[in-house]
Amino acid sequence: MNVAVLASGVGSNLQALLERVHGREGVSIVAVASDRVDAPALSRAREAGVACASFPVGRYRAREARDLAMAGWLVEREANLVVLAGYMALLSPSFLLRFPGRVINVHPALLPAFPGLGAVAQALAYGVKVFGVTVHFVDEGVDTGPVILQRAIELADAREPADVLARLQEIEHDLLPEAVTLIARGAVSLDPVNPRRVLIER
Ligand code: GRF
C-alpha cells in the first residue's frame, strides 16, 4: 500500500508513521504534501528520502484548484491511502473524489465531541474529565466521517492545553500507525448494514 501524508505543522505524527509503518508489511510512504511551504513536516520527509511538495493556496486561483493539483501529484506517486496528520486545511470534495473512502484523519478528541479547530481547548473549556483521540475516515464534513479507532485517557485535573495535547499526542503516535497497518492488512471495512460503523478484523 502506498501512503501519502498531508501535514501542515511539526509532523510528529508523520515521524511516527515513518518510524512505525514505512517499509513494513508492504506499506510505503511515497509522498508528503503540505499547504505550507515552511512546514517542518516537509524536512522530516526530506530526511527520510520521501518525495515532498508544498501547495500553498496563494499559488492557485482557488482552494479547489490547489486541491486538484495536490491530488494529481499524489496520484502520480501512486498513493492509494491519504493520511491527514495535522493537515489544517479543509479538503474540497473534488480531492476526496480522487481517493474515495481512502482518506483518514487523526483528531485530538473523542468525536463527535469537539470537532474542528482547538479541540483540546474546547474540551478543557467544557470541563471534561476524559479526553482522547479519534482516527476516522474523512468525508465532506468537518471531522464527521466514520470512526476507525478511538482511545480515551482520564485527565481529571487537567488545566493546561499543552499538557493535555502532549498526552494525546503519545496516543496519536500509536493509534495512527495502528490504523494504517490495519488498513494495509485489509482488516478495515464498513458495515454494510450501517456504513457509519467501521468493522475491524483482528
Ligand atoms: C495533532 O495533534 C493532530 O491531532 C492535530 O494536529 C496535530 C498535529 O501534530 N490535528 P503533528 O504536526 O503531527 O506533530
JSON list of C-alpha atoms and ligand atoms in Angstrom, two decimals:
[
{"chain": "A", "resi": 1, "resn": "MET", "atom": "CA", "xyz": [0.00, 0.00, 0.00]},
{"chain": "A", "resi": 2, "resn": "ASN", "atom": "CA", "xyz": [1.33, 3.39, -0.99]},
{"chain": "A", "resi": 3, "resn": "VAL", "atom": "CA", "xyz": [0.62, 6.04, 1.62]},
{"chain": "A", "resi": 4, "resn": "ALA", "atom": "CA", "xyz": [0.62, 9.80, 1.16]},
{"chain": "A", "resi": 5, "resn": "VAL", "atom": "CA", "xyz": [0.72, 12.03, 4.23]},
{"chain": "A", "resi": 6, "resn": "LEU", "atom": "CA", "xyz": [-0.62, 15.59, 4.34]},
{"chain": "A", "resi": 7, "resn": "ALA", "atom": "CA", "xyz": [0.75, 17.74, 7.16]},
{"chain": "A", "resi": 8, "resn": "SER", "atom": "CA", "xyz": [0.73, 21.46, 7.94]},
{"chain": "A", "resi": 9, "resn": "GLY", "atom": "CA", "xyz": [2.90, 21.59, 11.03]},
{"chain": "A", "resi": 10, "resn": "VAL", "atom": "CA", "xyz": [5.56, 19.95, 13.13]},
{"chain": "A", "resi": 11, "resn": "GLY", "atom": "CA", "xyz": [4.94, 16.49, 11.71]},
{"chain": "A", "resi": 12, "resn": "SER", "atom": "CA", "xyz": [5.32, 14.35, 14.84]},
{"chain": "A", "resi": 13, "resn": "ASN", "atom": "CA", "xyz": [2.57, 12.06, 13.51]},
{"chain": "A", "resi": 14, "resn": "LEU", "atom": "CA", "xyz": [4.38, 11.83, 10.18]},
{"chain": "A", "resi": 15, "resn": "GLN", "atom": "CA", "xyz": [7.52, 10.89, 12.12]},
{"chain": "A", "resi": 16, "resn": "ALA", "atom": "CA", "xyz": [5.62, 8.14, 13.96]},
{"chain": "A", "resi": 17, "resn": "LEU", "atom": "CA", "xyz": [4.41, 6.78, 10.60]},
{"chain": "A", "resi": 18, "resn": "LEU", "atom": "CA", "xyz": [7.92, 6.92, 9.14]},
{"chain": "A", "resi": 19, "resn": "GLU", "atom": "CA", "xyz": [9.30, 5.03, 12.14]},
{"chain": "A", "resi": 20, "resn": "ARG", "atom": "CA", "xyz": [6.48, 2.56, 12.69]},
{"chain": "A", "resi": 21, "resn": "VAL", "atom": "CA", "xyz": [4.90, 1.69, 9.34]},
{"chain": "A", "resi": 22, "resn": "HIS", "atom": "CA", "xyz": [7.13, 2.87, 6.49]},
{"chain": "A", "resi": 23, "resn": "GLY", "atom": "CA", "xyz": [8.79, -0.13, 4.85]},
{"chain": "A", "resi": 24, "resn": "ARG", "atom": "CA", "xyz": [6.89, -2.70, 6.92]},
{"chain": "A", "resi": 25, "resn": "GLU", "atom": "CA", "xyz": [4.15, -5.13, 5.92]},
{"chain": "A", "resi": 26, "resn": "GLY", "atom": "CA", "xyz": [4.06, -3.82, 2.36]},
{"chain": "A", "resi": 27, "resn": "VAL", "atom": "CA", "xyz": [3.43, -0.21, 3.45]},
{"chain": "A", "resi": 28, "resn": "SER", "atom": "CA", "xyz": [5.45, 2.54, 1.87]},
{"chain": "A", "resi": 29, "resn": "ILE", "atom": "CA", "xyz": [5.14, 6.29, 2.46]},
{"chain": "A", "resi": 30, "resn": "VAL", "atom": "CA", "xyz": [5.51, 7.57, -1.08]},
{"chain": "A", "resi": 31, "resn": "ALA", "atom": "CA", "xyz": [4.69, 11.27, -0.72]},
{"chain": "A", "resi": 32, "resn": "VAL", "atom": "CA", "xyz": [4.32, 14.07, 1.82]},
{"chain": "A", "resi": 33, "resn": "ALA", "atom": "CA", "xyz": [2.43, 17.21, 0.87]},
{"chain": "A", "resi": 34, "resn": "SER", "atom": "CA", "xyz": [1.70, 20.39, 2.77]},
{"chain": "A", "resi": 35, "resn": "ASP", "atom": "CA", "xyz": [-0.38, 23.53, 2.35]},
{"chain": "A", "resi": 36, "resn": "ARG", "atom": "CA", "xyz": [2.56, 25.41, 3.94]},
{"chain": "A", "resi": 37, "resn": "VAL", "atom": "CA", "xyz": [5.95, 25.88, 2.31]},
{"chain": "A", "resi": 38, "resn": "ASP", "atom": "CA", "xyz": [7.66, 26.10, 5.71]},
{"chain": "A", "resi": 39, "resn": "ALA", "atom": "CA", "xyz": [6.04, 23.11, 7.43]},
{"chain": "A", "resi": 40, "resn": "PRO", "atom": "CA", "xyz": [8.72, 21.28, 9.48]},
{"chain": "A", "resi": 41, "resn": "ALA", "atom": "CA", "xyz": [6.99, 18.06, 8.39]},
{"chain": "A", "resi": 42, "resn": "LEU", "atom": "CA", "xyz": [8.48, 18.59, 4.92]},
{"chain": "A", "resi": 43, "resn": "SER", "atom": "CA", "xyz": [12.03, 18.48, 6.34]},
{"chain": "A", "resi": 44, "resn": "ARG", "atom": "CA", "xyz": [11.23, 15.22, 8.09]},
{"chain": "A", "resi": 45, "resn": "ALA", "atom": "CA", "xyz": [10.08, 13.78, 4.74]},
{"chain": "A", "resi": 46, "resn": "ARG", "atom": "CA", "xyz": [13.25, 15.02, 3.02]},
{"chain": "A", "resi": 47, "resn": "GLU", "atom": "CA", "xyz": [15.43, 13.47, 5.73]},
{"chain": "A", "resi": 48, "resn": "ALA", "atom": "CA", "xyz": [13.65, 10.16, 5.26]},
{"chain": "A", "resi": 49, "resn": "GLY", "atom": "CA", "xyz": [14.14, 10.34, 1.49]},
{"chain": "A", "resi": 50, "resn": "VAL", "atom": "CA", "xyz": [10.40, 10.65, 0.81]},
{"chain": "A", "resi": 51, "resn": "ALA", "atom": "CA", "xyz": [9.16, 12.85, -2.06]},
{"chain": "A", "resi": 52, "resn": "CYS", "atom": "CA", "xyz": [7.63, 16.05, -0.72]},
{"chain": "A", "resi": 53, "resn": "ALA", "atom": "CA", "xyz": [5.96, 19.15, -2.10]},
{"chain": "A", "resi": 54, "resn": "SER", "atom": "CA", "xyz": [4.03, 22.17, -0.87]},
{"chain": "A", "resi": 55, "resn": "PHE", "atom": "CA", "xyz": [0.81, 23.52, -2.35]},
{"chain": "A", "resi": 56, "resn": "PRO", "atom": "CA", "xyz": [0.13, 26.95, -0.77]},
{"chain": "A", "resi": 57, "resn": "VAL", "atom": "CA", "xyz": [-3.31, 28.20, -1.75]},
{"chain": "A", "resi": 58, "resn": "GLY", "atom": "CA", "xyz": [-1.90, 31.57, -2.87]},
{"chain": "A", "resi": 59, "resn": "ARG", "atom": "CA", "xyz": [-0.18, 29.87, -5.78]},
{"chain": "A", "resi": 60, "resn": "TYR", "atom": "CA", "xyz": [-3.56, 28.83, -7.28]},
{"chain": "A", "resi": 61, "resn": "ARG", "atom": "CA", "xyz": [-6.72, 30.64, -8.31]},
{"chain": "A", "resi": 62, "resn": "ALA", "atom": "CA", "xyz": [-8.76, 28.93, -5.61]},
{"chain": "A", "resi": 63, "resn": "ARG", "atom": "CA", "xyz": [-8.67, 26.23, -2.97]},
{"chain": "A", "resi": 64, "resn": "GLU", "atom": "CA", "xyz": [-10.21, 23.67, -5.30]},
{"chain": "A", "resi": 65, "resn": "ALA", "atom": "CA", "xyz": [-7.50, 24.26, -7.95]},
{"chain": "A", "resi": 66, "resn": "ARG", "atom": "CA", "xyz": [-4.87, 23.76, -5.23]},
{"chain": "A", "resi": 67, "resn": "ASP", "atom": "CA", "xyz": [-6.52, 20.56, -4.04]},
{"chain": "A", "resi": 68, "resn": "LEU", "atom": "CA", "xyz": [-6.74, 19.18, -7.60]},
{"chain": "A", "resi": 69, "resn": "ALA", "atom": "CA", "xyz": [-3.06, 19.93, -8.21]},
{"chain": "A", "resi": 70, "resn": "MET", "atom": "CA", "xyz": [-2.17, 18.22, -4.94]},
{"chain": "A", "resi": 71, "resn": "ALA", "atom": "CA", "xyz": [-4.39, 15.21, -5.74]},
{"chain": "A", "resi": 72, "resn": "GLY", "atom": "CA", "xyz": [-2.78, 14.95, -9.18]},
{"chain": "A", "resi": 73, "resn": "TRP", "atom": "CA", "xyz": [0.69, 14.95, -7.64]},
{"chain": "A", "resi": 74, "resn": "LEU", "atom": "CA", "xyz": [-0.33, 12.21, -5.18]},
{"chain": "A", "resi": 75, "resn": "VAL", "atom": "CA", "xyz": [-1.89, 10.12, -7.97]},
{"chain": "A", "resi": 76, "resn": "GLU", "atom": "CA", "xyz": [1.36, 10.42, -9.96]},
{"chain": "A", "resi": 77, "resn": "ARG", "atom": "CA", "xyz": [3.14, 8.94, -6.95]},
{"chain": "A", "resi": 78, "resn": "GLU", "atom": "CA", "xyz": [0.57, 6.12, -6.98]},
{"chain": "A", "resi": 79, "resn": "ALA", "atom": "CA", "xyz": [-0.71, 6.87, -3.48]},
{"chain": "A", "resi": 80, "resn": "ASN", "atom": "CA", "xyz": [-3.70, 4.73, -2.57]},
{"chain": "A", "resi": 81, "resn": "LEU", "atom": "CA", "xyz": [-4.22, 5.92, 1.01]},
{"chain": "A", "resi": 82, "resn": "VAL", "atom": "CA", "xyz": [-4.07, 9.56, 2.10]},
{"chain": "A", "resi": 83, "resn": "VAL", "atom": "CA", "xyz": [-3.37, 10.24, 5.78]},
{"chain": "A", "resi": 84, "resn": "LEU", "atom": "CA", "xyz": [-4.10, 13.68, 7.22]},
{"chain": "A", "resi": 85, "resn": "ALA", "atom": "CA", "xyz": [-1.58, 14.09, 10.03]},
{"chain": "A", "resi": 86, "resn": "GLY", "atom": "CA", "xyz": [-2.11, 17.59, 11.36]},
{"chain": "A", "resi": 87, "resn": "TYR", "atom": "CA", "xyz": [-3.28, 18.89, 7.99]},
{"chain": "A", "resi": 88, "resn": "MET", "atom": "CA", "xyz": [-5.01, 22.12, 8.92]},
{"chain": "A", "resi": 89, "resn": "ALA", "atom": "CA", "xyz": [-6.90, 22.97, 5.70]},
{"chain": "A", "resi": 90, "resn": "LEU", "atom": "CA", "xyz": [-10.25, 21.58, 4.58]},
{"chain": "A", "resi": 91, "resn": "LEU", "atom": "CA", "xyz": [-10.12, 19.32, 1.54]},
{"chain": "A", "resi": 92, "resn": "SER", "atom": "CA", "xyz": [-12.53, 20.07, -1.29]},
{"chain": "A", "resi": 93, "resn": "PRO", "atom": "CA", "xyz": [-14.99, 17.37, -2.43]},
{"chain": "A", "resi": 94, "resn": "SER", "atom": "CA", "xyz": [-13.13, 17.03, -5.72]},
{"chain": "A", "resi": 95, "resn": "PHE", "atom": "CA", "xyz": [-9.99, 15.95, -3.82]},
{"chain": "A", "resi": 96, "resn": "LEU", "atom": "CA", "xyz": [-11.98, 13.33, -1.93]},
{"chain": "A", "resi": 97, "resn": "LEU", "atom": "CA", "xyz": [-13.46, 12.04, -5.22]},
{"chain": "A", "resi": 98, "resn": "ARG", "atom": "CA", "xyz": [-9.94, 11.17, -6.36]},
{"chain": "A", "resi": 99, "resn": "PHE", "atom": "CA", "xyz": [-9.48, 8.94, -3.27]},
{"chain": "A", "resi": 100, "resn": "PRO", "atom": "CA", "xyz": [-12.94, 7.59, -2.43]},
{"chain": "A", "resi": 101, "resn": "GLY", "atom": "CA", "xyz": [-13.00, 6.04, 1.06]},
{"chain": "A", "resi": 102, "resn": "ARG", "atom": "CA", "xyz": [-9.20, 6.27, 1.14]},
{"chain": "A", "resi": 103, "resn": "VAL", "atom": "CA", "xyz": [-8.58, 9.41, 3.23]},
{"chain": "A", "resi": 104, "resn": "ILE", "atom": "CA", "xyz": [-8.16, 9.20, 7.01]},
{"chain": "A", "resi": 105, "resn": "ASN", "atom": "CA", "xyz": [-7.53, 11.81, 9.70]},
{"chain": "A", "resi": 106, "resn": "VAL", "atom": "CA", "xyz": [-6.32, 11.92, 13.29]},
{"chain": "A", "resi": 107, "resn": "HIS", "atom": "CA", "xyz": [-8.21, 14.23, 15.65]},
{"chain": "A", "resi": 108, "resn": "PRO", "atom": "CA", "xyz": [-7.29, 15.04, 19.28]},
{"chain": "A", "resi": 109, "resn": "ALA", "atom": "CA", "xyz": [-10.77, 14.46, 20.75]},
{"chain": "A", "resi": 110, "resn": "LEU", "atom": "CA", "xyz": [-13.32, 11.71, 21.15]},
{"chain": "A", "resi": 111, "resn": "LEU", "atom": "CA", "xyz": [-15.56, 12.52, 18.19]},
{"chain": "A", "resi": 112, "resn": "PRO", "atom": "CA", "xyz": [-18.32, 13.51, 17.78]},
{"chain": "A", "resi": 113, "resn": "ALA", "atom": "CA", "xyz": [-17.36, 15.73, 20.73]},
{"chain": "A", "resi": 114, "resn": "PHE", "atom": "CA", "xyz": [-15.19, 18.74, 19.93]},
{"chain": "A", "resi": 115, "resn": "PRO", "atom": "CA", "xyz": [-14.73, 18.63, 16.14]},
{"chain": "A", "resi": 116, "resn": "GLY", "atom": "CA", "xyz": [-12.80, 21.30, 14.25]},
{"chain": "A", "resi": 117, "resn": "LEU", "atom": "CA", "xyz": [-10.05, 23.59, 15.43]},
{"chain": "A", "resi": 118, "resn": "GLY", "atom": "CA", "xyz": [-8.93, 23.89, 19.05]},
{"chain": "A", "resi": 119, "resn": "ALA", "atom": "CA", "xyz": [-10.37, 20.53, 20.10]},
{"chain": "A", "resi": 120, "resn": "VAL", "atom": "CA", "xyz": [-8.32, 20.35, 23.30]},
{"chain": "A", "resi": 121, "resn": "ALA", "atom": "CA", "xyz": [-9.20, 23.93, 24.29]},
{"chain": "A", "resi": 122, "resn": "GLN", "atom": "CA", "xyz": [-12.87, 23.16, 23.60]},
{"chain": "A", "resi": 123, "resn": "ALA", "atom": "CA", "xyz": [-12.71, 20.05, 25.79]},
{"chain": "A", "resi": 124, "resn": "LEU", "atom": "CA", "xyz": [-10.95, 21.90, 28.63]},
{"chain": "A", "resi": 125, "resn": "ALA", "atom": "CA", "xyz": [-13.44, 24.76, 28.45]},
{"chain": "A", "resi": 126, "resn": "TYR", "atom": "CA", "xyz": [-16.28, 22.25, 28.63]},
{"chain": "A", "resi": 127, "resn": "GLY", "atom": "CA", "xyz": [-14.69, 20.72, 31.73]},
{"chain": "A", "resi": 128, "resn": "VAL", "atom": "CA", "xyz": [-14.48, 17.11, 30.58]},
{"chain": "A", "resi": 129, "resn": "LYS", "atom": "CA", "xyz": [-12.52, 14.60, 32.69]},
{"chain": "A", "resi": 130, "resn": "VAL", "atom": "CA", "xyz": [-11.86, 12.14, 29.90]},
{"chain": "A", "resi": 131, "resn": "PHE", "atom": "CA", "xyz": [-10.01, 13.17, 26.75]},
{"chain": "A", "resi": 132, "resn": "GLY", "atom": "CA", "xyz": [-8.97, 11.11, 23.77]},
{"chain": "A", "resi": 133, "resn": "VAL", "atom": "CA", "xyz": [-8.00, 10.61, 20.16]},
{"chain": "A", "resi": 134, "resn": "THR", "atom": "CA", "xyz": [-10.02, 9.54, 17.12]},
{"chain": "A", "resi": 135, "resn": "VAL", "atom": "CA", "xyz": [-8.79, 8.18, 13.81]},
{"chain": "A", "resi": 136, "resn": "HIS", "atom": "CA", "xyz": [-11.58, 8.41, 11.24]},
{"chain": "A", "resi": 137, "resn": "PHE", "atom": "CA", "xyz": [-12.35, 8.31, 7.56]},
{"chain": "A", "resi": 138, "resn": "VAL", "atom": "CA", "xyz": [-12.68, 11.75, 6.01]},
{"chain": "A", "resi": 139, "resn": "ASP", "atom": "CA", "xyz": [-15.93, 12.78, 4.38]},
{"chain": "A", "resi": 140, "resn": "GLU", "atom": "CA", "xyz": [-17.09, 16.21, 3.26]},
{"chain": "A", "resi": 141, "resn": "GLY", "atom": "CA", "xyz": [-17.88, 17.44, 6.77]},
{"chain": "A", "resi": 142, "resn": "VAL", "atom": "CA", "xyz": [-15.53, 18.68, 9.47]},
{"chain": "A", "resi": 143, "resn": "ASP", "atom": "CA", "xyz": [-14.38, 15.61, 11.44]},
{"chain": "A", "resi": 144, "resn": "THR", "atom": "CA", "xyz": [-17.65, 13.79, 10.68]},
{"chain": "A", "resi": 145, "resn": "GLY", "atom": "CA", "xyz": [-16.54, 10.61, 8.85]},
{"chain": "A", "resi": 146, "resn": "PRO", "atom": "CA", "xyz": [-16.84, 7.04, 10.21]},
{"chain": "A", "resi": 147, "resn": "VAL", "atom": "CA", "xyz": [-14.68, 6.31, 13.26]},
{"chain": "A", "resi": 148, "resn": "ILE", "atom": "CA", "xyz": [-11.91, 3.74, 12.75]},
{"chain": "A", "resi": 149, "resn": "LEU", "atom": "CA", "xyz": [-10.17, 3.78, 16.15]},
{"chain": "A", "resi": 150, "resn": "GLN", "atom": "CA", "xyz": [-10.56, 5.73, 19.37]},
{"chain": "A", "resi": 151, "resn": "ARG", "atom": "CA", "xyz": [-8.65, 5.75, 22.62]},
{"chain": "A", "resi": 152, "resn": "ALA", "atom": "CA", "xyz": [-9.56, 7.62, 25.80]},
{"chain": "A", "resi": 153, "resn": "ILE", "atom": "CA", "xyz": [-7.45, 8.91, 28.67]},
{"chain": "A", "resi": 154, "resn": "GLU", "atom": "CA", "xyz": [-8.69, 10.17, 32.01]},
{"chain": "A", "resi": 155, "resn": "LEU", "atom": "CA", "xyz": [-7.11, 13.50, 32.94]},
{"chain": "A", "resi": 156, "resn": "ALA", "atom": "CA", "xyz": [-9.43, 14.68, 35.65]},
{"chain": "A", "resi": 157, "resn": "ASP", "atom": "CA", "xyz": [-7.25, 17.55, 36.89]},
{"chain": "A", "resi": 158, "resn": "ALA", "atom": "CA", "xyz": [-6.03, 18.83, 33.54]},
{"chain": "A", "resi": 159, "resn": "ARG", "atom": "CA", "xyz": [-5.78, 22.60, 33.17]},
{"chain": "A", "resi": 160, "resn": "GLU", "atom": "CA", "xyz": [-3.18, 23.35, 30.53]},
{"chain": "A", "resi": 161, "resn": "PRO", "atom": "CA", "xyz": [-3.93, 22.68, 26.84]},
{"chain": "A", "resi": 162, "resn": "ALA", "atom": "CA", "xyz": [-0.24, 21.99, 26.16]},
{"chain": "A", "resi": 163, "resn": "ASP", "atom": "CA", "xyz": [-0.10, 19.29, 28.87]},
{"chain": "A", "resi": 164, "resn": "VAL", "atom": "CA", "xyz": [-3.24, 17.60, 27.55]},
{"chain": "A", "resi": 165, "resn": "LEU", "atom": "CA", "xyz": [-2.03, 17.77, 23.96]},
{"chain": "A", "resi": 166, "resn": "ALA", "atom": "CA", "xyz": [1.28, 16.18, 24.93]},
{"chain": "A", "resi": 167, "resn": "ARG", "atom": "CA", "xyz": [-0.56, 13.20, 26.48]},
{"chain": "A", "resi": 168, "resn": "LEU", "atom": "CA", "xyz": [-2.87, 12.96, 23.48]},
{"chain": "A", "resi": 169, "resn": "GLN", "atom": "CA", "xyz": [0.00, 13.04, 21.03]},
{"chain": "A", "resi": 170, "resn": "GLU", "atom": "CA", "xyz": [1.53, 9.96, 22.67]},
{"chain": "A", "resi": 171, "resn": "ILE", "atom": "CA", "xyz": [-1.76, 8.22, 21.91]},
{"chain": "A", "resi": 172, "resn": "GLU", "atom": "CA", "xyz": [-1.88, 9.61, 18.35]},
{"chain": "A", "resi": 173, "resn": "HIS", "atom": "CA", "xyz": [1.58, 8.24, 17.65]},
{"chain": "A", "resi": 174, "resn": "ASP", "atom": "CA", "xyz": [0.27, 4.76, 18.48]},
{"chain": "A", "resi": 175, "resn": "LEU", "atom": "CA", "xyz": [-3.23, 4.93, 17.07]},
{"chain": "A", "resi": 176, "resn": "LEU", "atom": "CA", "xyz": [-2.49, 6.42, 13.64]},
{"chain": "A", "resi": 177, "resn": "PRO", "atom": "CA", "xyz": [0.22, 3.84, 12.73]},
{"chain": "A", "resi": 178, "resn": "GLU", "atom": "CA", "xyz": [-2.12, 1.11, 14.03]},
{"chain": "A", "resi": 179, "resn": "ALA", "atom": "CA", "xyz": [-4.95, 2.32, 11.77]},
{"chain": "A", "resi": 180, "resn": "VAL", "atom": "CA", "xyz": [-2.67, 2.48, 8.72]},
{"chain": "A", "resi": 181, "resn": "THR", "atom": "CA", "xyz": [-1.35, -1.03, 9.42]},
{"chain": "A", "resi": 182, "resn": "LEU", "atom": "CA", "xyz": [-4.89, -2.40, 9.81]},
{"chain": "A", "resi": 183, "resn": "ILE", "atom": "CA", "xyz": [-5.98, -0.79, 6.53]},
{"chain": "A", "resi": 184, "resn": "ALA", "atom": "CA", "xyz": [-2.89, -2.18, 4.77]},
{"chain": "A", "resi": 185, "resn": "ARG", "atom": "CA", "xyz": [-3.79, -5.67, 6.04]},
{"chain": "A", "resi": 186, "resn": "GLY", "atom": "CA", "xyz": [-7.29, -5.31, 4.56]},
{"chain": "A", "resi": 187, "resn": "ALA", "atom": "CA", "xyz": [-8.72, -5.59, 8.06]},
{"chain": "A", "resi": 188, "resn": "VAL", "atom": "CA", "xyz": [-10.87, -2.44, 7.92]},
{"chain": "A", "resi": 189, "resn": "SER", "atom": "CA", "xyz": [-14.28, -2.31, 6.23]},
{"chain": "A", "resi": 190, "resn": "LEU", "atom": "CA", "xyz": [-17.60, -0.53, 6.52]},
{"chain": "A", "resi": 191, "resn": "ASP", "atom": "CA", "xyz": [-20.55, -2.46, 7.96]},
{"chain": "A", "resi": 192, "resn": "PRO", "atom": "CA", "xyz": [-22.96, -2.91, 5.03]},
{"chain": "A", "resi": 193, "resn": "VAL", "atom": "CA", "xyz": [-25.89, -2.66, 7.46]},
{"chain": "A", "resi": 194, "resn": "ASN", "atom": "CA", "xyz": [-24.69, 0.63, 8.92]},
{"chain": "A", "resi": 195, "resn": "PRO", "atom": "CA", "xyz": [-21.86, 2.21, 6.90]},
{"chain": "A", "resi": 196, "resn": "ARG", "atom": "CA", "xyz": [-21.22, 4.65, 9.76]},
{"chain": "A", "resi": 197, "resn": "ARG", "atom": "CA", "xyz": [-19.80, 1.67, 11.63]},
{"chain": "A", "resi": 198, "resn": "VAL", "atom": "CA", "xyz": [-16.26, 0.57, 10.81]},
{"chain": "A", "resi": 199, "resn": "LEU", "atom": "CA", "xyz": [-15.56, -3.14, 11.22]},
{"chain": "A", "resi": 200, "resn": "ILE", "atom": "CA", "xyz": [-12.08, -4.24, 12.23]},
{"chain": "A", "resi": 201, "resn": "GLU", "atom": "CA", "xyz": [-10.86, -7.80, 11.84]},
{"chain": "A", "resi": 202, "resn": "ARG", "atom": "CA", "xyz": [-8.11, -8.53, 14.35]},
{"chain": "B", "resi": 1, "resn": "GRF", "atom": "C1", "xyz": [-2.14, 16.60, 16.06]},
{"chain": "B", "resi": 1, "resn": "GRF", "atom": "O1", "xyz": [-2.35, 16.72, 17.42]},
{"chain": "B", "resi": 1, "resn": "GRF", "atom": "C2", "xyz": [-3.43, 16.33, 15.32]},
{"chain": "B", "resi": 1, "resn": "GRF", "atom": "O2", "xyz": [-4.37, 15.65, 16.08]},
{"chain": "B", "resi": 1, "resn": "GRF", "atom": "C3", "xyz": [-3.92, 17.71, 15.04]},
{"chain": "B", "resi": 1, "resn": "GRF", "atom": "O3", "xyz": [-2.76, 18.44, 14.73]},
{"chain": "B", "resi": 1, "resn": "GRF", "atom": "C4", "xyz": [-1.66, 17.89, 15.45]},
{"chain": "B", "resi": 1, "resn": "GRF", "atom": "C5", "xyz": [-0.53, 17.68, 14.52]},
{"chain": "B", "resi": 1, "resn": "GRF", "atom": "O4", "xyz": [0.67, 17.39, 15.16]},
{"chain": "B", "resi": 1, "resn": "GRF", "atom": "N1", "xyz": [-4.92, 17.69, 14.01]},
{"chain": "B", "resi": 1, "resn": "GRF", "atom": "P1", "xyz": [1.94, 16.97, 14.34]},
{"chain": "B", "resi": 1, "resn": "GRF", "atom": "O5", "xyz": [2.19, 18.01, 13.25]},
{"chain": "B", "resi": 1, "resn": "GRF", "atom": "O6", "xyz": [1.71, 15.60, 13.77]},
{"chain": "B", "resi": 1, "resn": "GRF", "atom": "O7", "xyz": [3.06, 16.97, 15.35]}
]
